[in-house]
PDB file of C-alpha atoms in Angstrom:
ATOM      1  CA  UNK N 201     118.990  97.394  61.695  1.00 44.00           C
ATOM      2  CA  UNK N 202     121.151  95.374  64.023  1.00 52.00           C
ATOM      3  CA  UNK N 203     119.417  92.475  65.711  1.00 64.00           C
ATOM      4  CA  UNK N 204     119.190  92.983  69.454  1.00 68.00           C
ATOM      5  CA  UNK N 205     119.843  90.006  71.693  1.00 80.00           C
ATOM      6  CA  UNK N 206     116.499  89.353  73.383  1.00 90.00           C
ATOM      7  CA  UNK N 207     116.440  90.053  77.085  1.00 93.00           C
ATOM      8  CA  UNK N 208     114.017  88.401  79.462  1.00 94.00           C
ATOM      9  CA  UNK N 209     111.875  91.554  79.335  1.00 96.00           C
ATOM     10  CA  UNK N 210     111.617  91.437  75.531  1.00 96.00           C
ATOM     11  CA  UNK N 211     110.883  87.698  75.505  1.00 96.00           C
ATOM     12  CA  UNK N 212     108.012  88.238  77.937  1.00 97.00           C
ATOM     13  CA  UNK N 213     106.562  91.058  75.811  1.00 97.00           C
ATOM     14  CA  UNK N 214     106.848  88.859  72.706  1.00 97.00           C
ATOM     15  CA  UNK N 215     105.159  85.924  74.462  1.00 97.00           C
ATOM     16  CA  UNK N 216     102.221  88.159  75.405  1.00 97.00           C
ATOM     17  CA  UNK N 217     102.044  89.671  71.894  1.00 97.00           C
ATOM     18  CA  UNK N 218     102.621  93.183  73.215  1.00 97.00           C
ATOM     19  CA  UNK N 219     103.806  95.784  70.712  1.00 97.00           C
ATOM     20  CA  UNK N 220     106.960  97.661  71.624  1.00 97.00           C
ATOM     21  CA  UNK N 221     109.855  99.538  70.115  1.00 95.00           C
ATOM     22  CA  UNK N 222     113.406  99.440  71.328  1.00 94.00           C
ATOM     23  CA  UNK N 223     115.987 102.208  71.516  1.00 90.00           C
ATOM     24  CA  UNK N 224     119.610 101.412  72.045  1.00 89.00           C
ATOM     25  CA  UNK N 225     121.877 104.061  73.476  1.00 83.00           C
ATOM     26  CA  UNK N 226     125.466 104.410  74.569  1.00 80.00           C
ATOM     27  CA  UNK N 227     125.855 104.042  78.294  1.00 73.00           C
ATOM     28  CA  UNK N 228     128.780 104.862  80.461  1.00 66.00           C
ATOM     29  CA  UNK N 229     129.493 102.976  83.672  1.00 65.00           C
ATOM     30  CA  UNK N 230     130.126 106.317  85.417  1.00 63.00           C
ATOM     31  CA  UNK N 231     127.070 108.080  84.040  1.00 57.00           C
ATOM     32  CA  UNK N 232     124.026 105.897  84.528  1.00 53.00           C
ATOM     33  CA  UNK N 233     121.889 108.986  85.113  1.00 59.00           C
ATOM     34  CA  UNK N 234     118.513 109.818  83.668  1.00 62.00           C
ATOM     35  CA  UNK N 235     119.906 112.904  81.947  1.00 67.00           C
ATOM     36  CA  UNK N 236     122.268 110.703  79.985  1.00 66.00           C
ATOM     37  CA  UNK N 237     119.389 108.565  78.677  1.00 74.00           C
ATOM     38  CA  UNK N 238     117.234 111.587  77.837  1.00 76.00           C
ATOM     39  CA  UNK N 239     119.995 113.001  75.649  1.00 73.00           C
ATOM     40  CA  UNK N 240     120.075 109.817  73.579  1.00 75.00           C
ATOM     41  CA  UNK N 241     116.538 108.451  73.489  1.00 81.00           C
ATOM     42  CA  UNK N 242     114.105 110.501  71.468  1.00 80.00           C
ATOM     43  CA  UNK N 243     111.453 110.945  74.157  1.00 87.00           C
ATOM     44  CA  UNK N 244     110.539 113.587  76.714  1.00 88.00           C
ATOM     45  CA  UNK N 245     111.887 113.194  80.248  1.00 86.00           C
ATOM     46  CA  UNK N 246     108.421 112.490  81.650  1.00 92.00           C
ATOM     47  CA  UNK N 247     108.052 109.520  79.267  1.00 94.00           C
ATOM     48  CA  UNK N 248     111.215 107.779  80.461  1.00 93.00           C
ATOM     49  CA  UNK N 249     110.763 105.820  83.669  1.00 95.00           C
ATOM     50  CA  UNK N 250     113.425 104.469  85.990  1.00 94.00           C
ATOM     51  CA  UNK N 251     112.924 101.248  87.908  1.00 96.00           C
ATOM     52  CA  UNK N 252     113.584 101.327  91.644  1.00 96.00           C
ATOM     53  CA  UNK N 253     113.669  98.223  93.807  1.00 97.00           C
ATOM     54  CA  UNK N 254     112.754  98.609  97.449  1.00 97.00           C
ATOM     55  CA  UNK N 255     112.381  96.508 100.523  1.00 97.00           C
ATOM     56  CA  UNK N 256     110.087  96.413 103.523  1.00 94.00           C
ATOM     57  CA  UNK N 257     111.105  93.816 106.115  1.00 88.00           C
ATOM     58  CA  UNK N 258     111.329  90.673 103.966  1.00 84.00           C
ATOM     59  CA  UNK N 259     109.130  91.929 101.138  1.00 93.00           C
ATOM     60  CA  UNK N 260     110.451  93.461  97.951  1.00 97.00           C
ATOM     61  CA  UNK N 261     108.580  95.889  95.790  1.00 97.00           C
ATOM     62  CA  UNK N 262     109.245  97.740  92.565  1.00 98.00           C
ATOM     63  CA  UNK N 263     108.435 101.320  91.738  1.00 97.00           C
ATOM     64  CA  UNK N 264     108.761 103.096  88.393  1.00 97.00           C
ATOM     65  CA  UNK N 265     108.872 106.870  88.316  1.00 96.00           C
ATOM     66  CA  UNK N 266     109.895 109.468  85.720  1.00 95.00           C
ATOM     67  CA  UNK N 267     113.653 109.428  85.358  1.00 91.00           C
ATOM     68  CA  UNK N 268     114.282 112.936  86.737  1.00 91.00           C
ATOM     69  CA  UNK N 269     111.904 112.649  89.699  1.00 94.00           C
ATOM     70  CA  UNK N 270     112.652 111.564  93.240  1.00 94.00           C
ATOM     71  CA  UNK N 271     110.682 108.946  95.097  1.00 96.00           C
ATOM     72  CA  UNK N 272     108.890 109.809  98.306  1.00 97.00           C
ATOM     73  CA  UNK N 273     109.470 106.713 100.463  1.00 97.00           C
ATOM     74  CA  UNK N 274     106.746 107.641 102.959  1.00 97.00           C
ATOM     75  CA  UNK N 275     104.157 107.951 100.199  1.00 97.00           C
ATOM     76  CA  UNK N 276     105.186 104.618  98.675  1.00 97.00           C
ATOM     77  CA  UNK N 277     105.073 102.894 102.072  1.00 97.00           C
ATOM     78  CA  UNK N 278     101.569 104.219 102.657  1.00 96.00           C
ATOM     79  CA  UNK N 279     100.340 103.372  99.123  1.00 95.00           C
ATOM     80  CA  UNK N 280     101.780  99.852  99.297  1.00 95.00           C
ATOM     81  CA  UNK N 281     100.463  99.099 102.796  1.00 95.00           C
ATOM     82  CA  UNK N 282     103.863  99.009 104.544  1.00 95.00           C
ATOM     83  CA  UNK N 283     105.042 100.860 107.614  1.00 95.00           C
ATOM     84  CA  UNK N 284     108.238 101.872 105.855  1.00 96.00           C
ATOM     85  CA  UNK N 285     110.215 101.048 102.710  1.00 97.00           C
ATOM     86  CA  UNK N 286     113.829 101.603 101.754  1.00 97.00           C
ATOM     87  CA  UNK N 287     115.907 101.195  98.620  1.00 96.00           C
ATOM     88  CA  UNK N 288     117.659  97.828  98.485  1.00 96.00           C
ATOM     89  CA  UNK N 289     121.455  97.727  98.574  1.00 93.00           C
ATOM     90  CA  UNK N 290     123.073  97.821  95.142  1.00 90.00           C
ATOM     91  CA  UNK N 291     124.916  94.575  95.937  1.00 94.00           C
ATOM     92  CA  UNK N 292     121.543  92.807  96.324  1.00 95.00           C
ATOM     93  CA  UNK N 293     120.002  94.029  93.068  1.00 95.00           C
ATOM     94  CA  UNK N 294     121.250  91.205  90.837  1.00 95.00           C
ATOM     95  CA  UNK N 295     120.389  88.400  93.269  1.00 96.00           C
ATOM     96  CA  UNK N 296     116.886  89.794  93.931  1.00 96.00           C
ATOM     97  CA  UNK N 297     115.903  90.856  90.398  1.00 97.00           C
ATOM     98  CA  UNK N 298     118.270  89.165  87.968  1.00 96.00           C
ATOM     99  CA  UNK N 299     119.195  92.611  86.639  1.00 95.00           C
ATOM    100  CA  UNK N 300     122.116  94.993  87.186  1.00 91.00           C
ATOM    101  CA  UNK N 301     122.088  98.706  88.002  1.00 87.00           C
ATOM    102  CA  UNK N 302     121.309 100.742  84.905  1.00 86.00           C
ATOM    103  CA  UNK N 303     119.669  97.736  83.235  1.00 91.00           C
ATOM    104  CA  UNK N 304     116.891  96.888  85.664  1.00 94.00           C
ATOM    105  CA  UNK N 305     113.534  96.433  83.925  1.00 97.00           C
ATOM    106  CA  UNK N 306     110.223  96.127  85.766  1.00 98.00           C
ATOM    107  CA  UNK N 307     109.455  93.339  83.272  1.00 98.00           C
ATOM    108  CA  UNK N 308     110.982  89.910  83.707  1.00 97.00           C
ATOM    109  CA  UNK N 309     112.484  90.031  87.175  1.00 97.00           C
ATOM    110  CA  UNK N 310     113.236  86.728  88.911  1.00 95.00           C
ATOM    111  CA  UNK N 311     109.869  87.029  90.665  1.00 95.00           C
ATOM    112  CA  UNK N 312     106.845  89.181  89.997  1.00 95.00           C
ATOM    113  CA  UNK N 313     107.063  91.695  92.832  1.00 97.00           C
ATOM    114  CA  UNK N 314     104.298  94.188  93.651  1.00 97.00           C
ATOM    115  CA  UNK N 315     104.964  96.948  91.120  1.00 98.00           C
ATOM    116  CA  UNK N 316     103.852 100.557  91.367  1.00 98.00           C
ATOM    117  CA  UNK N 317     103.935 103.266  88.709  1.00 97.00           C
ATOM    118  CA  UNK N 318     103.725 107.005  89.197  1.00 97.00           C
ATOM    119  CA  UNK N 319     100.095 107.780  88.368  1.00 96.00           C
ATOM    120  CA  UNK N 320     100.916 110.491  85.793  1.00 94.00           C
ATOM    121  CA  UNK N 321     101.978 107.661  83.486  1.00 96.00           C
ATOM    122  CA  UNK N 322      98.299 106.990  82.719  1.00 94.00           C
ATOM    123  CA  UNK N 323      98.191 110.259  80.737  1.00 95.00           C
ATOM    124  CA  UNK N 324     100.932 109.201  78.318  1.00 96.00           C
ATOM    125  CA  UNK N 325     100.516 107.341  75.050  1.00 96.00           C
ATOM    126  CA  UNK N 326     103.913 105.683  75.362  1.00 96.00           C
ATOM    127  CA  UNK N 327     106.603 105.248  77.964  1.00 96.00           C
ATOM    128  CA  UNK N 328     110.109 103.874  78.053  1.00 95.00           C
ATOM    129  CA  UNK N 329     111.565 101.577  80.696  1.00 96.00           C
ATOM    130  CA  UNK N 330     114.762  99.608  80.730  1.00 95.00           C
ATOM    131  CA  UNK N 331     114.697  96.727  78.296  1.00 96.00           C
ATOM    132  CA  UNK N 332     116.640  94.556  80.730  1.00 95.00           C
ATOM    133  CA  UNK N 333     120.212  95.570  80.025  1.00 92.00           C
ATOM    134  CA  UNK N 334     122.244  98.750  80.036  1.00 87.00           C
ATOM    135  CA  UNK N 335     121.891 100.735  76.846  1.00 88.00           C
ATOM    136  CA  UNK N 336     118.444  99.369  75.972  1.00 92.00           C
ATOM    137  CA  UNK N 337     115.107 101.094  76.476  1.00 93.00           C
ATOM    138  CA  UNK N 338     111.802  99.462  75.566  1.00 96.00           C
ATOM    139  CA  UNK N 339     108.977 101.797  74.564  1.00 96.00           C
ATOM    140  CA  UNK N 340     105.396 100.667  74.943  1.00 97.00           C
ATOM    141  CA  UNK N 341     101.850 101.658  75.833  1.00 98.00           C
ATOM    142  CA  UNK N 342     101.556 102.297  79.611  1.00 97.00           C
ATOM    143  CA  UNK N 343      98.441 100.090  79.768  1.00 97.00           C
ATOM    144  CA  UNK N 344     100.404  97.165  78.343  1.00 98.00           C
ATOM    145  CA  UNK N 345     103.221  97.825  80.799  1.00 98.00           C
ATOM    146  CA  UNK N 346     100.841  97.863  83.771  1.00 97.00           C
ATOM    147  CA  UNK N 347      99.147  94.686  82.542  1.00 97.00           C
ATOM    148  CA  UNK N 348     102.339  92.704  81.959  1.00 97.00           C
ATOM    149  CA  UNK N 349     103.611  93.249  85.519  1.00 97.00           C
ATOM    150  CA  UNK N 350     100.200  93.418  87.188  1.00 97.00           C
ATOM    151  CA  UNK N 351     101.099  96.935  88.330  1.00 97.00           C
ATOM    152  CA  UNK N 352      99.151  99.724  89.994  1.00 97.00           C
ATOM    153  CA  UNK N 353      99.103 103.476  89.611  1.00 97.00           C
ATOM    154  CA  UNK N 354     100.017 105.449  92.732  1.00 97.00           C
ATOM    155  CA  UNK N 355     101.302 108.912  93.579  1.00 97.00           C
ATOM    156  CA  UNK N 356     104.808 108.402  94.941  1.00 97.00           C
ATOM    157  CA  UNK N 357     107.010 111.218  93.695  1.00 96.00           C
ATOM    158  CA  UNK N 358     108.344 113.962  95.885  1.00 92.00           C
ATOM    159  CA  UNK N 359     106.497 117.188  95.139  1.00 85.00           C
TER     160      UNK N 359
END
């Protein structure tokens, strides 16, 4: 097996002795969609989570939801104690998180932002999130994921 260059996310998991698997996949600059990842990573769609970075006034927050779902901004605002939240501009993603679009992991951002996970994740035995670069998914126990980013379970997807 080819040795993967450790990303910040993987280094943090290693430092906390958290077990994980990695899956590399081919990514395409023009197709950074969830469907594309599902086709290549051997997991069900509800086990693969995308990382969204949002802003409320001068606060940033992170939300991870199943890759094919849509976030309900009003629900997230309410759950996180904000009046309103909005997605950050793509151009700000790297400077805020240290990650680029399609490779943004909830683990190992420049700062530990309040991080929320769709509550259905608690029912799964393993989930995948970005490993910190495009083409890399890290698969781990949801409880370990929540613990490593000090996250909370909330209901934030559009129903």
